[in-house]
Coordinates of C-alpha atoms and ligand atoms in Angstrom, one line a residue:
M1 CA -41.2 -45.8 25.4
A2 CA -43.6 -43.6 23.1
K3 CA -41.9 -44.0 19.8
E4 CA -41.5 -40.4 18.2
K5 CA -42.4 -40.7 14.8
K6 CA -42.2 -37.9 11.5
T7 CA -41.9 -35.5 14.7
V8 CA -41.6 -31.9 13.2
H9 CA -39.3 -29.9 15.7
S10 CA -39.7 -26.2 15.0
Y11 CA -36.7 -23.8 15.6
E12 CA -36.3 -20.4 15.6
Y13 CA -32.8 -18.5 14.3
K14 CA -30.8 -16.7 17.0
A15 CA -31.3 -12.8 17.0
E16 CA -28.2 -12.6 15.0
M17 CA -28.6 -15.3 12.6
K18 CA -32.2 -13.3 12.0
Q19 CA -30.3 -10.1 11.0
L20 CA -28.2 -11.9 8.7
L21 CA -30.3 -13.1 6.8
N22 CA -32.5 -10.2 6.3
L23 CA -29.5 -8.5 5.1
I24 CA -28.5 -11.2 2.9
I25 CA -32.5 -11.5 1.6
H26 CA -32.3 -7.9 1.3
S27 CA -29.3 -6.8 -0.2
L28 CA -28.3 -6.4 -4.0
Y29 CA -25.7 -8.4 -5.3
T30 CA -24.0 -8.2 -8.4
H31 CA -23.1 -12.0 -8.7
R32 CA -25.8 -14.0 -7.5
E33 CA -24.3 -17.0 -9.1
V34 CA -22.0 -17.3 -6.2
F35 CA -24.4 -19.0 -4.1
L36 CA -23.1 -22.3 -6.7
R37 CA -20.1 -22.1 -5.8
E38 CA -20.8 -22.0 -1.7
L39 CA -22.6 -24.9 -2.3
I40 CA -20.4 -26.6 -4.2
S41 CA -17.5 -25.8 -1.9
N42 CA -19.4 -27.1 1.3
A43 CA -20.1 -30.4 -0.6
C44 CA -16.4 -30.7 -1.1
D45 CA -15.7 -30.3 2.5
A46 CA -17.9 -32.9 3.3
L47 CA -16.6 -35.0 0.6
N48 CA -12.7 -34.3 1.8
K49 CA -14.0 -35.3 5.4
V50 CA -15.6 -38.5 4.5
R51 CA -12.5 -39.2 2.5
F52 CA -10.5 -38.4 5.9
A53 CA -12.3 -40.6 7.7
A54 CA -12.9 -43.8 5.6
L55 CA -8.7 -43.3 5.5
T56 CA -8.1 -43.2 9.0
Q57 CA -11.1 -45.2 10.8
E58 CA -10.6 -48.3 9.4
G59 CA -14.6 -49.9 9.1
L60 CA -16.4 -46.4 9.7
V61 CA -16.9 -45.6 6.2
K62 CA -18.3 -48.0 3.1
N63 CA -16.1 -46.9 0.3
E64 CA -17.4 -48.7 -2.5
E65 CA -19.2 -45.6 -3.9
E66 CA -17.5 -42.8 -6.4
L67 CA -17.1 -39.7 -4.2
K68 CA -19.3 -37.3 -5.9
I69 CA -21.7 -34.1 -6.2
T70 CA -24.6 -34.3 -8.2
I71 CA -26.5 -31.3 -9.9
E72 CA -30.2 -31.7 -11.2
V73 CA -31.8 -28.7 -12.7
D74 CA -35.7 -28.6 -14.0
S75 CA -36.0 -25.6 -16.1
K76 CA -39.8 -26.2 -16.8
N77 CA -40.1 -26.2 -13.0
K78 CA -37.3 -24.1 -12.0
T79 CA -36.1 -26.3 -9.7
F80 CA -32.2 -27.0 -8.7
S81 CA -30.8 -29.5 -6.5
I82 CA -27.0 -30.2 -5.5
E83 CA -26.3 -33.8 -3.6
D84 CA -23.0 -35.1 -2.1
N85 CA -22.1 -38.2 -0.4
G86 CA -20.2 -37.0 2.1
I87 CA -20.0 -36.5 5.6
G88 CA -23.3 -35.7 6.1
M89 CA -25.0 -33.9 9.3
T90 CA -26.9 -35.3 12.7
E91 CA -29.6 -33.4 13.7
E92 CA -27.3 -31.5 16.6
D93 CA -25.2 -30.7 13.5
L94 CA -28.0 -29.4 11.6
V95 CA -28.4 -27.1 14.8
A96 CA -25.0 -26.1 15.2
N97 CA -23.8 -25.6 11.8
I98 CA -26.7 -24.4 9.6
G99 CA -28.8 -22.6 12.4
T100 CA -26.3 -20.2 14.0
V101 CA -23.7 -17.6 12.5
A102 CA -20.2 -19.2 12.8
R103 CA -17.8 -16.9 13.3
S104 CA -17.3 -14.1 15.8
G105 CA -17.6 -10.2 14.6
T106 CA -19.3 -11.5 11.6
L107 CA -22.1 -9.7 12.4
D108 CA -20.7 -6.3 13.8
F109 CA -18.8 -6.1 10.2
L110 CA -22.1 -6.5 8.5
N111 CA -24.1 -3.8 10.1
Q112 CA -20.7 -1.5 9.7
I113 CA -21.5 -2.5 5.8
K114 CA -25.0 -1.8 6.2
E115 CA -24.2 1.6 7.5
Q116 CA -21.7 2.5 5.4
G117 CA -24.6 2.1 2.5
K118 CA -21.7 -0.8 0.9
S119 CA -23.2 -3.4 -0.6
F120 CA -22.9 -7.1 0.8
D121 CA -21.2 -8.6 -2.1
E122 CA -20.1 -12.0 -2.9
N123 CA -16.5 -11.7 -1.6
L124 CA -18.0 -10.7 1.9
I125 CA -20.0 -14.3 1.9
G126 CA -16.8 -16.0 1.6
Q127 CA -15.2 -14.3 4.0
F128 CA -17.4 -14.4 6.4
G129 CA -18.5 -18.3 6.2
V130 CA -22.2 -17.1 5.9
G131 CA -21.7 -19.6 2.3
F132 CA -24.7 -22.0 2.9
Y133 CA -27.3 -19.1 3.4
S134 CA -26.1 -17.3 -0.1
V135 CA -29.1 -19.4 -1.6
F136 CA -31.7 -17.2 0.1
M137 CA -30.2 -15.1 -2.8
V138 CA -31.9 -16.9 -5.5
T139 CA -34.7 -19.0 -3.7
D140 CA -37.3 -17.9 -1.0
E141 CA -37.2 -21.7 0.5
V142 CA -34.7 -24.4 1.0
T143 CA -34.9 -28.1 1.9
I144 CA -32.0 -30.0 3.2
E145 CA -32.4 -33.5 3.2
T146 CA -29.5 -35.1 5.2
K147 CA -27.7 -38.1 6.8
S148 CA -24.5 -38.4 8.9
Y149 CA -21.7 -40.9 8.1
L150 CA -21.8 -42.2 11.9
P151 CA -23.2 -45.3 12.3
E152 CA -26.9 -45.5 13.7
S153 CA -27.5 -42.2 12.4
K154 CA -30.8 -41.3 11.1
G155 CA -31.8 -39.0 8.2
Y156 CA -33.3 -36.0 8.8
L157 CA -35.0 -33.1 6.7
W158 CA -34.2 -29.8 7.3
K159 CA -36.8 -26.5 6.0
S160 CA -36.6 -23.1 6.1
S161 CA -37.4 -19.7 4.2
G162 CA -34.8 -17.6 5.7
E163 CA -37.1 -15.5 7.4
G164 CA -37.5 -16.6 11.5
T165 CA -37.6 -20.2 11.9
Y166 CA -36.7 -23.7 10.4
T167 CA -38.0 -27.1 10.9
I168 CA -36.2 -30.3 11.4
E169 CA -38.0 -34.0 10.8
E170 CA -36.7 -37.4 10.8
I171 CA -37.2 -38.8 7.4
A172 CA -36.0 -42.3 5.9
K173 CA -32.9 -41.6 4.1
P174 CA -30.8 -44.8 2.7
N175 CA -27.7 -43.2 1.8
R176 CA -24.9 -40.9 3.8
G177 CA -24.4 -37.5 2.6
T178 CA -26.7 -33.9 2.1
K179 CA -28.9 -32.9 -0.5
I180 CA -30.1 -29.1 -0.8
S181 CA -33.1 -28.3 -2.9
F182 CA -34.8 -25.3 -4.0
K183 CA -37.5 -23.6 -6.6
L184 CA -35.6 -20.6 -8.1
K185 CA -36.9 -17.4 -8.0
E186 CA -38.7 -15.7 -10.9
D187 CA -35.3 -13.6 -11.6
A188 CA -33.1 -16.6 -10.8
A189 CA -35.0 -18.7 -13.3
D190 CA -31.7 -19.0 -15.7
Y191 CA -30.0 -20.8 -12.9
A192 CA -32.1 -23.8 -13.6
Q193 CA -30.7 -23.7 -16.8
E194 CA -27.5 -26.7 -17.6
Y195 CA -25.8 -24.3 -19.7
K196 CA -25.8 -21.6 -17.2
V197 CA -24.9 -24.1 -14.3
R198 CA -22.2 -24.9 -16.7
E199 CA -21.0 -21.6 -17.0
V200 CA -20.7 -20.7 -13.3
I201 CA -19.0 -24.0 -12.4
N202 CA -16.3 -23.5 -15.4
K203 CA -16.1 -19.9 -13.6
Y204 CA -15.2 -20.9 -10.2
S205 CA -15.6 -24.1 -9.3
N206 CA -13.5 -26.1 -12.1
Y207 CA -10.5 -26.9 -9.2
A208 CA -13.2 -28.6 -7.1
E209 CA -11.8 -31.3 -5.7
F210 CA -14.5 -33.6 -6.3
P211 CA -16.4 -34.8 -10.2
V212 CA -19.0 -32.6 -10.3
Y213 CA -21.9 -34.7 -12.2
L214 CA -25.0 -32.5 -14.4
K215 CA -26.9 -35.1 -16.1
K216 CA -24.7 -37.6 -15.6
E217 CA -22.0 -35.7 -17.4
K218 CA -18.8 -34.8 -15.3
V219 CA -18.2 -30.8 -15.6
N220 CA -15.2 -29.9 -14.0
Q221 CA -11.9 -30.9 -14.3
V222 CA -10.5 -32.5 -10.8
L223 CA -7.2 -31.8 -11.1
A224 CA -4.2 -30.9 -8.4
L225 CA -2.6 -28.5 -10.4
W226 CA 0.0 -28.4 -8.1
H227 CA 1.4 -31.2 -9.6
K228 CA 2.0 -29.6 -12.8
P229 CA 5.5 -28.7 -13.8
T230 CA 5.7 -25.1 -12.7
S231 CA 6.3 -24.0 -16.3
D232 CA 2.8 -25.7 -17.8
I233 CA 0.7 -23.6 -14.9
T234 CA -0.8 -20.6 -16.4
A235 CA -1.3 -17.5 -14.7
D236 CA -5.1 -17.7 -15.8
E237 CA -5.1 -21.4 -14.3
A238 CA -3.3 -20.4 -11.1
N239 CA -6.0 -17.5 -10.5
Q240 CA -8.8 -19.6 -11.1
F241 CA -7.6 -22.1 -8.5
Y242 CA -7.0 -19.1 -6.0
K243 CA -10.4 -17.9 -6.5
F244 CA -11.7 -21.2 -5.9
L245 CA -9.7 -21.7 -3.1
T246 CA -10.1 -18.1 -1.2
N247 CA -13.7 -17.3 -2.3
D248 CA -11.3 -14.1 -3.5
N249 CA -13.1 -12.3 -6.4
S250 CA -10.1 -10.6 -7.9
D251 CA -6.8 -12.5 -9.1
C252 CA -3.6 -12.8 -6.7
L253 CA -1.3 -10.3 -6.8
G254 CA 0.9 -13.4 -7.4
Y255 CA 2.0 -16.9 -6.8
L256 CA 4.6 -19.3 -5.9
H257 CA 5.1 -23.1 -7.3
L258 CA 7.8 -25.2 -5.3
S259 CA 8.0 -28.7 -6.3
L260 CA 10.9 -30.3 -3.8
E261 CA 13.0 -33.3 -3.5
G262 CA 15.3 -34.4 -1.4
S263 CA 15.5 -34.3 2.4
V264 CA 11.8 -33.8 2.2
N265 CA 9.0 -33.9 -0.5
F266 CA 6.8 -31.4 -1.2
K267 CA 4.7 -29.5 -3.6
A268 CA 3.1 -26.3 -2.8
L269 CA 1.5 -23.4 -4.8
I270 CA 1.3 -20.2 -3.1
F271 CA -0.4 -17.5 -3.5
V272 CA -0.2 -13.6 -2.1
P273 CA -3.5 -12.1 -2.1
Q274 CA -4.1 -8.2 -3.7
K275 CA -5.9 -7.0 -0.8
A276 CA -5.8 -7.9 3.0
P277 CA -9.3 -9.0 4.3
Y278 CA -11.0 -6.9 6.5
D279 CA -9.5 -6.8 10.1
F280 CA -7.5 -9.6 9.6
L281 CA -4.9 -8.3 12.0
R282 CA -7.1 -8.4 15.0
V283 CA -9.4 -11.6 13.8
Q284 CA -7.7 -14.8 12.7
N285 CA -10.6 -15.5 10.5
D286 CA -8.8 -16.6 7.2
S287 CA -7.6 -20.3 6.5
S288 CA -4.2 -20.3 5.2
L289 CA -2.5 -23.0 4.1
H290 CA -4.0 -26.7 3.6
L291 CA -1.8 -29.7 3.7
Y292 CA -1.7 -32.5 1.6
S293 CA -0.7 -35.8 1.6
N294 CA -0.4 -37.0 -1.8
K295 CA -3.5 -34.8 -3.7
I296 CA -5.8 -36.0 -0.2
L297 CA -6.2 -32.9 1.6
I298 CA -5.2 -33.9 5.5
Q299 CA -5.6 -30.7 7.3
N300 CA -7.3 -27.8 6.2
D301 CA -5.8 -24.4 7.2
C302 CA -2.6 -26.2 9.1
K303 CA -1.4 -23.8 11.3
D304 CA 1.9 -25.5 11.8
L305 CA 3.2 -24.9 8.1
L306 CA 3.9 -21.2 8.4
P307 CA 4.6 -18.8 11.7
E308 CA 2.0 -16.2 12.3
Y309 CA 3.4 -13.5 10.5
L310 CA 3.0 -15.0 6.9
R311 CA -0.4 -16.1 7.7
F312 CA -1.3 -13.6 5.0
V313 CA -0.2 -16.4 2.3
K314 CA -2.9 -18.8 0.7
G315 CA -2.5 -21.8 -0.9
V316 CA -1.9 -25.6 -0.8
V317 CA 1.4 -27.8 0.4
D318 CA 1.1 -31.5 -0.9
T319 CA 4.0 -33.8 0.7
T320 CA 3.8 -37.4 0.4
D321 CA 6.1 -37.6 3.5
L322 CA 3.5 -37.4 6.0
P323 CA 1.2 -40.5 6.7
L324 CA -2.9 -39.8 5.9
N325 CA -3.8 -40.3 9.2
V326 CA -1.4 -37.5 10.8
S327 CA -3.3 -35.8 13.8
R328 CA -2.9 -32.4 15.0
E329 CA -0.6 -33.6 17.2
V330 CA 1.4 -35.2 15.3
T331 CA 1.8 -32.2 12.7
Q332 CA 2.8 -29.8 15.4
N333 CA 5.8 -32.2 16.5
S334 CA 6.9 -33.8 13.1
P335 CA 10.2 -33.2 11.9
V336 CA 9.0 -33.3 8.5
M337 CA 6.8 -30.4 9.3
S338 CA 9.2 -28.1 10.7
K339 CA 11.8 -28.9 7.7
I340 CA 9.0 -28.3 5.2
S341 CA 8.4 -25.1 7.5
S342 CA 11.5 -23.7 7.2
I343 CA 11.6 -24.1 3.5
L344 CA 8.3 -22.4 2.9
V345 CA 9.3 -19.4 5.2
T346 CA 12.7 -18.6 3.6
K347 CA 11.0 -19.4 -0.2
I348 CA 8.4 -16.9 0.7
L349 CA 10.5 -14.5 2.2
N350 CA 13.1 -14.4 -0.8
F351 CA 9.5 -14.5 -3.5
L352 CA 8.6 -11.1 -1.6
S353 CA 12.2 -9.8 -1.9
S354 CA 12.3 -10.7 -5.3
W355 CA 9.5 -8.4 -5.6
A356 CA 10.9 -5.6 -3.7
D357 CA 14.2 -5.8 -5.9
N358 CA 12.4 -5.9 -9.6
D359 CA 8.6 -4.8 -9.2
K360 CA 8.3 -1.9 -6.7
D361 CA 4.7 -1.4 -7.5
K362 CA 4.0 -5.1 -6.4
Y363 CA 6.0 -4.9 -3.8
N364 CA 4.5 -1.5 -2.2
T365 CA 1.0 -2.9 -2.8
F366 CA 1.9 -6.0 -1.2
Y367 CA 3.4 -3.9 1.8
K368 CA 0.6 -1.6 2.1
N369 CA -2.0 -4.3 2.7
F370 CA 0.6 -7.1 4.8
S371 CA 3.6 -5.6 6.3
A372 CA 1.7 -4.8 9.7
L373 CA 1.6 -8.9 10.1
L374 CA 5.2 -9.3 8.3
K375 CA 6.7 -6.7 10.9
T376 CA 5.9 -8.3 14.1
G377 CA 7.8 -11.7 12.8
L378 CA 10.8 -9.5 13.7
N379 CA 9.9 -10.2 17.4
F380 CA 9.5 -13.5 16.7
D381 CA 12.0 -15.5 13.9
F382 CA 15.4 -14.9 14.7
V383 CA 16.4 -17.1 12.4
N384 CA 15.0 -14.8 9.5
R385 CA 15.0 -11.7 11.3
D386 CA 17.8 -10.4 9.0
K387 CA 15.8 -11.1 5.9
I388 CA 12.9 -9.5 7.2
I389 CA 14.5 -6.4 8.3
E390 CA 15.0 -5.9 4.4
L391 CA 11.6 -6.1 3.4
L392 CA 11.1 -3.2 5.6
R393 CA 10.1 0.2 4.0
F394 CA 9.1 3.4 5.8
E395 CA 8.5 6.6 4.6
T396 CA 11.2 9.7 5.4
S397 CA 11.3 13.2 6.0
L398 CA 13.4 13.9 2.7
D399 CA 11.2 11.5 0.8
Q400 CA 7.4 12.5 -0.6
P401 CA 4.6 10.9 1.1
G402 CA 3.9 7.5 0.1
Q403 CA 7.5 6.7 -0.8
L404 CA 8.6 3.8 1.0
V405 CA 12.8 3.4 1.3
S406 CA 14.5 0.7 2.9
L407 CA 17.1 0.7 5.6
K408 CA 19.5 -0.4 2.7
E409 CA 18.8 2.7 1.0
Y410 CA 18.7 5.2 3.8
V411 CA 22.1 4.0 4.7
S412 CA 23.4 4.4 1.4
T413 CA 22.1 8.1 1.3
M414 CA 23.4 8.9 4.9
K415 CA 25.7 11.9 5.5
T416 CA 29.4 11.6 5.7
D417 CA 29.7 12.4 9.3
Q418 CA 26.3 11.0 10.5
K419 CA 26.1 8.7 13.1
A420 CA 23.1 6.7 13.3
I421 CA 19.9 6.3 11.4
Y422 CA 17.0 8.5 12.9
Y423 CA 13.2 7.7 13.1
L424 CA 10.5 9.7 14.8
S425 CA 7.0 7.8 15.7
G426 CA 3.4 9.1 15.5
D427 CA -0.1 8.9 14.4
Q428 CA 0.3 11.0 11.0
R429 CA 2.9 12.2 8.9
D430 CA 1.6 15.8 8.8
V431 CA 1.8 15.9 12.7
L432 CA 5.3 14.4 12.4
E433 CA 6.4 16.6 10.0
S434 CA 5.6 19.9 12.5
N435 CA 7.5 18.2 15.5
P436 CA 10.1 20.9 16.5
N437 CA 12.2 17.5 16.9
L438 CA 12.7 17.5 13.3
E439 CA 14.5 21.2 13.0
Y440 CA 18.0 20.6 13.2
F441 CA 17.7 17.6 10.8
R442 CA 15.8 19.5 8.4
K443 CA 18.3 22.2 8.8
K444 CA 21.1 19.7 8.0
N445 CA 19.1 18.0 5.2
I446 CA 19.5 14.5 7.3
S447 CA 16.8 12.1 6.6
V448 CA 14.4 10.8 9.3
F449 CA 12.4 7.8 9.0
L450 CA 8.6 8.9 10.0
L451 CA 6.8 5.9 11.2
T452 CA 3.1 5.6 11.5
D453 CA 2.1 2.4 11.6
P454 CA 1.5 1.6 15.3
V455 CA 3.2 -1.5 15.0
D456 CA 6.7 0.4 14.4
V457 CA 7.4 1.1 17.9
F458 CA 7.0 -1.7 19.1
T459 CA 9.2 -3.6 16.4
F460 CA 11.4 -1.0 14.8
P461 CA 13.4 0.4 18.2
S462 CA 13.8 -3.5 18.3
I463 CA 16.5 -3.6 15.5
H464 CA 18.8 -1.5 17.3
E465 CA 21.2 -1.5 14.7
Y466 CA 21.7 -1.9 11.1
D467 CA 24.9 -2.2 9.1
K468 CA 26.7 -1.3 12.2
K469 CA 25.2 1.9 12.8
E470 CA 22.5 2.7 15.4
I471 CA 18.7 3.4 15.5
K472 CA 17.9 6.3 17.1
S473 CA 14.9 8.0 17.9
I474 CA 15.2 12.0 17.6
D475 CA 12.8 12.3 20.5
K476 CA 15.6 11.3 22.6
A477 CA 17.7 13.9 24.6
D478 CA 21.0 12.6 23.5
I479 CA 21.0 13.5 19.9
D480 CA 24.6 13.5 18.0
L481 CA 25.3 17.1 16.5
M482 CA 26.7 16.8 13.3
P483 CA 30.7 17.9 14.0
E484 CA 30.4 21.6 12.7
D485 CA 27.8 22.1 15.2
K486 CA 29.6 21.4 18.4
I487 CA 31.1 23.6 19.3
S488 CA 30.6 23.9 23.4
L489 CA 27.6 26.3 24.2
N490 CA 28.4 29.0 25.7
E491 CA 25.8 29.3 28.5
D492 CA 26.5 32.8 29.9
N493 CA 25.3 33.5 33.7
L494 CA 22.1 35.3 32.5
S495 CA 21.1 32.5 30.3
K496 CA 22.1 29.9 33.3
S497 CA 19.9 31.8 35.6
L498 CA 16.7 32.1 33.4
I499 CA 17.1 28.2 33.1
D500 CA 17.4 28.2 36.8
T501 CA 13.7 29.9 36.7
F502 CA 12.4 28.1 34.1
R503 CA 13.3 24.7 35.9
E504 CA 11.3 26.2 39.1
I505 CA 8.4 26.6 37.3
L506 CA 7.9 23.7 35.6
K507 CA 9.7 21.7 38.5
A508 CA 6.2 19.6 39.0
D509 CA 6.2 18.8 35.1
V510 CA 9.4 18.2 33.7
S511 CA 12.3 16.4 35.0
D512 CA 14.5 19.0 33.7
V513 CA 15.2 22.2 31.5
V514 CA 18.0 22.6 29.7
V515 CA 19.7 24.5 26.7
S516 CA 18.4 23.2 23.3
K517 CA 21.4 22.4 20.6
R518 CA 18.7 21.2 17.9
L519 CA 15.7 23.3 17.9
V520 CA 16.1 26.3 14.6
D521 CA 12.5 27.9 14.2
S522 CA 10.8 26.7 17.1
A523 CA 11.0 28.5 20.8
V524 CA 10.7 24.9 23.2
T525 CA 10.1 21.5 22.7
L526 CA 9.8 18.1 24.7
V527 CA 12.3 15.0 24.5
S528 CA 12.6 11.8 26.3
G529 CA 15.3 10.9 28.5
K530 CA 18.2 8.7 27.1
D531 CA 16.9 5.8 28.9
S532 CA 13.2 6.4 28.7
M533 CA 10.4 5.3 26.1
D534 CA 9.6 6.2 22.5
P535 CA 6.7 8.7 23.6
Q536 CA 4.6 7.0 21.2
M537 CA 5.1 3.7 23.0
E538 CA 4.2 5.1 26.0
K539 CA 1.0 6.0 24.6
M540 CA 0.4 2.8 23.5
M541 CA 1.1 1.6 26.7
K542 CA -1.4 3.7 28.2
I543 CA -4.2 2.6 26.0
M544 CA -3.4 -1.0 26.9
N545 CA -3.1 -0.2 31.0
K546 CA -4.8 2.7 32.1
E547 CA -2.6 2.5 35.3
F548 CA 0.5 2.8 33.3
T549 CA 2.3 6.4 33.9
S550 CA 4.6 7.9 31.8
S551 CA 8.0 9.2 32.8
K552 CA 8.6 13.2 32.7
R553 CA 10.0 14.5 29.8
I554 CA 12.7 17.2 29.4
L555 CA 12.1 20.6 27.9
E556 CA 14.9 22.0 25.8
V557 CA 14.7 25.7 25.3
N558 CA 16.2 27.7 22.0
L559 CA 18.0 30.6 23.2
D560 CA 18.2 31.7 19.9
H561 CA 14.6 32.2 19.8
Q562 CA 13.1 36.1 19.6
L563 CA 10.5 34.8 22.5
I564 CA 12.8 33.7 24.9
K565 CA 15.2 36.9 24.2
N566 CA 12.3 39.0 24.9
L567 CA 12.0 36.7 28.1
A568 CA 15.7 36.8 28.9
A569 CA 15.4 40.7 28.9
I570 CA 12.5 40.8 31.3
H571 CA 13.8 38.4 33.5
I572 CA 17.2 40.6 34.0
A573 CA 14.8 43.6 34.6
D574 CA 12.1 41.7 37.0
K575 CA 13.4 37.8 37.8
N576 CA 9.5 37.5 39.5
S577 CA 7.9 38.8 36.5
P578 CA 4.5 36.8 36.4
V579 CA 4.8 37.2 32.8
I580 CA 7.9 34.7 32.7
G581 CA 5.6 32.2 34.6
K582 CA 2.8 32.8 32.3
C583 CA 4.5 32.4 28.7
L584 CA 6.8 29.4 30.1
R585 CA 3.9 27.5 30.7
Q586 CA 2.0 28.8 27.3
L587 CA 4.9 27.3 25.7
Y588 CA 4.9 23.6 27.6
E589 CA 1.6 23.4 27.2
G590 CA 2.1 24.3 23.4
A591 CA 4.8 21.4 23.3
L592 CA 2.4 19.0 25.1
F593 CA -0.2 19.7 22.1
I594 CA 2.2 19.2 19.5
D595 CA 3.0 15.7 21.1
G596 CA -0.8 14.9 21.3
N597 CA -0.4 14.8 25.2
L598 CA -2.4 17.8 26.3
K599 CA -5.4 17.3 28.2
P600 CA -8.4 19.3 27.7
N601 CA -7.7 22.1 30.0
P602 CA -9.3 25.4 30.3
D603 CA -6.4 27.6 31.5
F604 CA -4.6 26.9 28.3
V605 CA -7.0 29.3 26.4
K606 CA -7.6 31.6 29.2
R607 CA -3.7 32.1 29.6
M608 CA -3.5 32.8 25.9
T609 CA -6.5 35.1 26.2
E610 CA -4.7 36.8 28.5
I611 CA -1.2 37.2 26.4
M612 CA -3.2 38.0 23.5
V613 CA -4.8 41.3 25.2
D614 CA -1.5 42.1 26.8
A615 CA -0.1 41.8 23.2
T616 CA -2.8 43.9 22.0
K617 CA -2.7 47.0 24.7
Ligands
ADP701 P1 -18.6 -22.2 6.1 O1 -18.6 -23.3 5.1 O2 -17.9 -21.1 5.7 O3 -18.5 -23.2 7.5 P2 -21.4 -22.4 5.4 O4 -22.9 -21.5 6.0 O5 -21.2 -22.4 3.8 O6 -20.3 -21.9 6.3 O7 -22.2 -23.6 5.9 C1 -22.0 -23.9 7.6 C2 -21.6 -25.2 7.8 O8 -22.8 -26.1 7.7 C3 -20.3 -25.6 7.7 O9 -19.2 -25.6 8.3 C4 -20.7 -27.7 7.4 O10 -20.3 -27.9 9.2 C5 -22.2 -27.6 7.6 N1 -22.5 -27.6 5.8 C6 -22.9 -27.0 5.0 N2 -23.2 -27.9 3.8 C7 -22.8 -28.7 4.2 C8 -23.0 -30.3 3.3 N3 -23.1 -30.4 2.0 N4 -22.2 -31.4 3.9 C9 -22.4 -31.2 5.4 N5 -22.0 -30.4 6.1 C10 -22.7 -29.0 5.6

């Protein structure tokens, strides 16, 4: 077999990668220095992996050398290099990891940003796993020399100017690890200055877990912050660590330090971010908690530490109760893990509840960003359900928009004779406020929760009752009236016959027509049968399943309304007058419109015009 020596393989980036690079290279950055944070963070990952391999796969990794990162700069020639002795990369790794966009959805998102004319900033770089490519902010051409830790690996040299292609060639490289080098662009020449590099490391990478050397001098602290006593951790340190861990550019909203000894032993440093990452409900991009065993990282983003509904927190958990070589299968089933997890959940929920009690602004910020996820816990975590229920907040019809009210507060202001906790769900508050079903409650000054988060229709009704009070949608047919309104409605024969006519006209559209006890200003309203689904829920079901057919609704008629009185008079004179049918259909479709369920329909406008012509004759 002929020996292929020093062959240079050329590769073309996939189209999406080209677009991404184009965006990075031609965008404006406010903080170009993040490239350094990204490179250090990648080097730390590679070092963590090799340390883990050394501990778990005996004999695979020679462990005689200190695991470290070395940065070299030359201010005269404006060059920069960063080297690690981590796991390195094979040729396949280079193609798979460096040549492609790691996360689906990244590109869509980036295009959106571009269309909206926003700047593609440094937070996004971290969030979307395009870290390595941030070097193209400061250079025109990058070289990677790398050799994998795996036995028999060869060295490779990767080169690209970030345009359309890259090359890979085999090289002689004696040591395991990766070295990334480049010449800085004129306007980024600062990063070839020692003081500048030091400054950036202090800002972003003080908490790197491996020593970073610059001119043979260690420039970072290498400190497992979570091992300090709680009182010794300053907010500044915590925030620095948070930023290092998450690539977030802002401080965290708050953090919780735990140090537990007893049936399980662990320390944890847990952060709540200020802002939810883009699209975080739909895409599970983000890492949550990293698992350490005695300061050594054993699992990045360990899914078994927290239930899904708490995945908005970030941080580290470090336990001495798990062996270093613990596999994913073991963490999934280990009693130690489930103990740690249940303690963490309780502590985090208590932490949030302390904000709810003592720092409403903070709690509201948290709630606006993350409640959609938190609420899903109601349907999964039955052990902590009551705690989650106490954390819920909603707007109500009696409070200002934006003001959030808990179930406890709602109950404490309930009317003496009020039977249930009421809610109405829909897309927007102003539409809900004009819903005729709210009229009776407004007249009686009874508060109604206005639910506008789509998640609410799945979660809120599932609470069923709170403080022994039933939770009820006011869209339902069987509303309770206050005692003073419970006088039996004296339906005379005339109104009975009118309702019968209405029933006949709408028999294909509604399940019934009944006299309303709740309407004040409106002539008619649509309600759901006692046992049917919440209309908002039906809407969601329809979005998810095109075949879903919603149940027919009940039309309630306000006999005290002037229009109905007029129709009743016409009805007495001529039971079959076409005006009755025309008006009723208009009323019915108007009610559908208010519900957001009126399909575009030319008859609506035509009929309306005819009625107006009659009125203006
Ligand atoms: P991310 O780090 O968010 O996955 P990057 O674009 O920064 O995205 O890096 C892509 C991948 O390239 C990494 O996941 C890793 O597999 C590989 N990589 C980058 N830098 C190194 C390094 N110094 N050593 C080994 N592998 C690396």
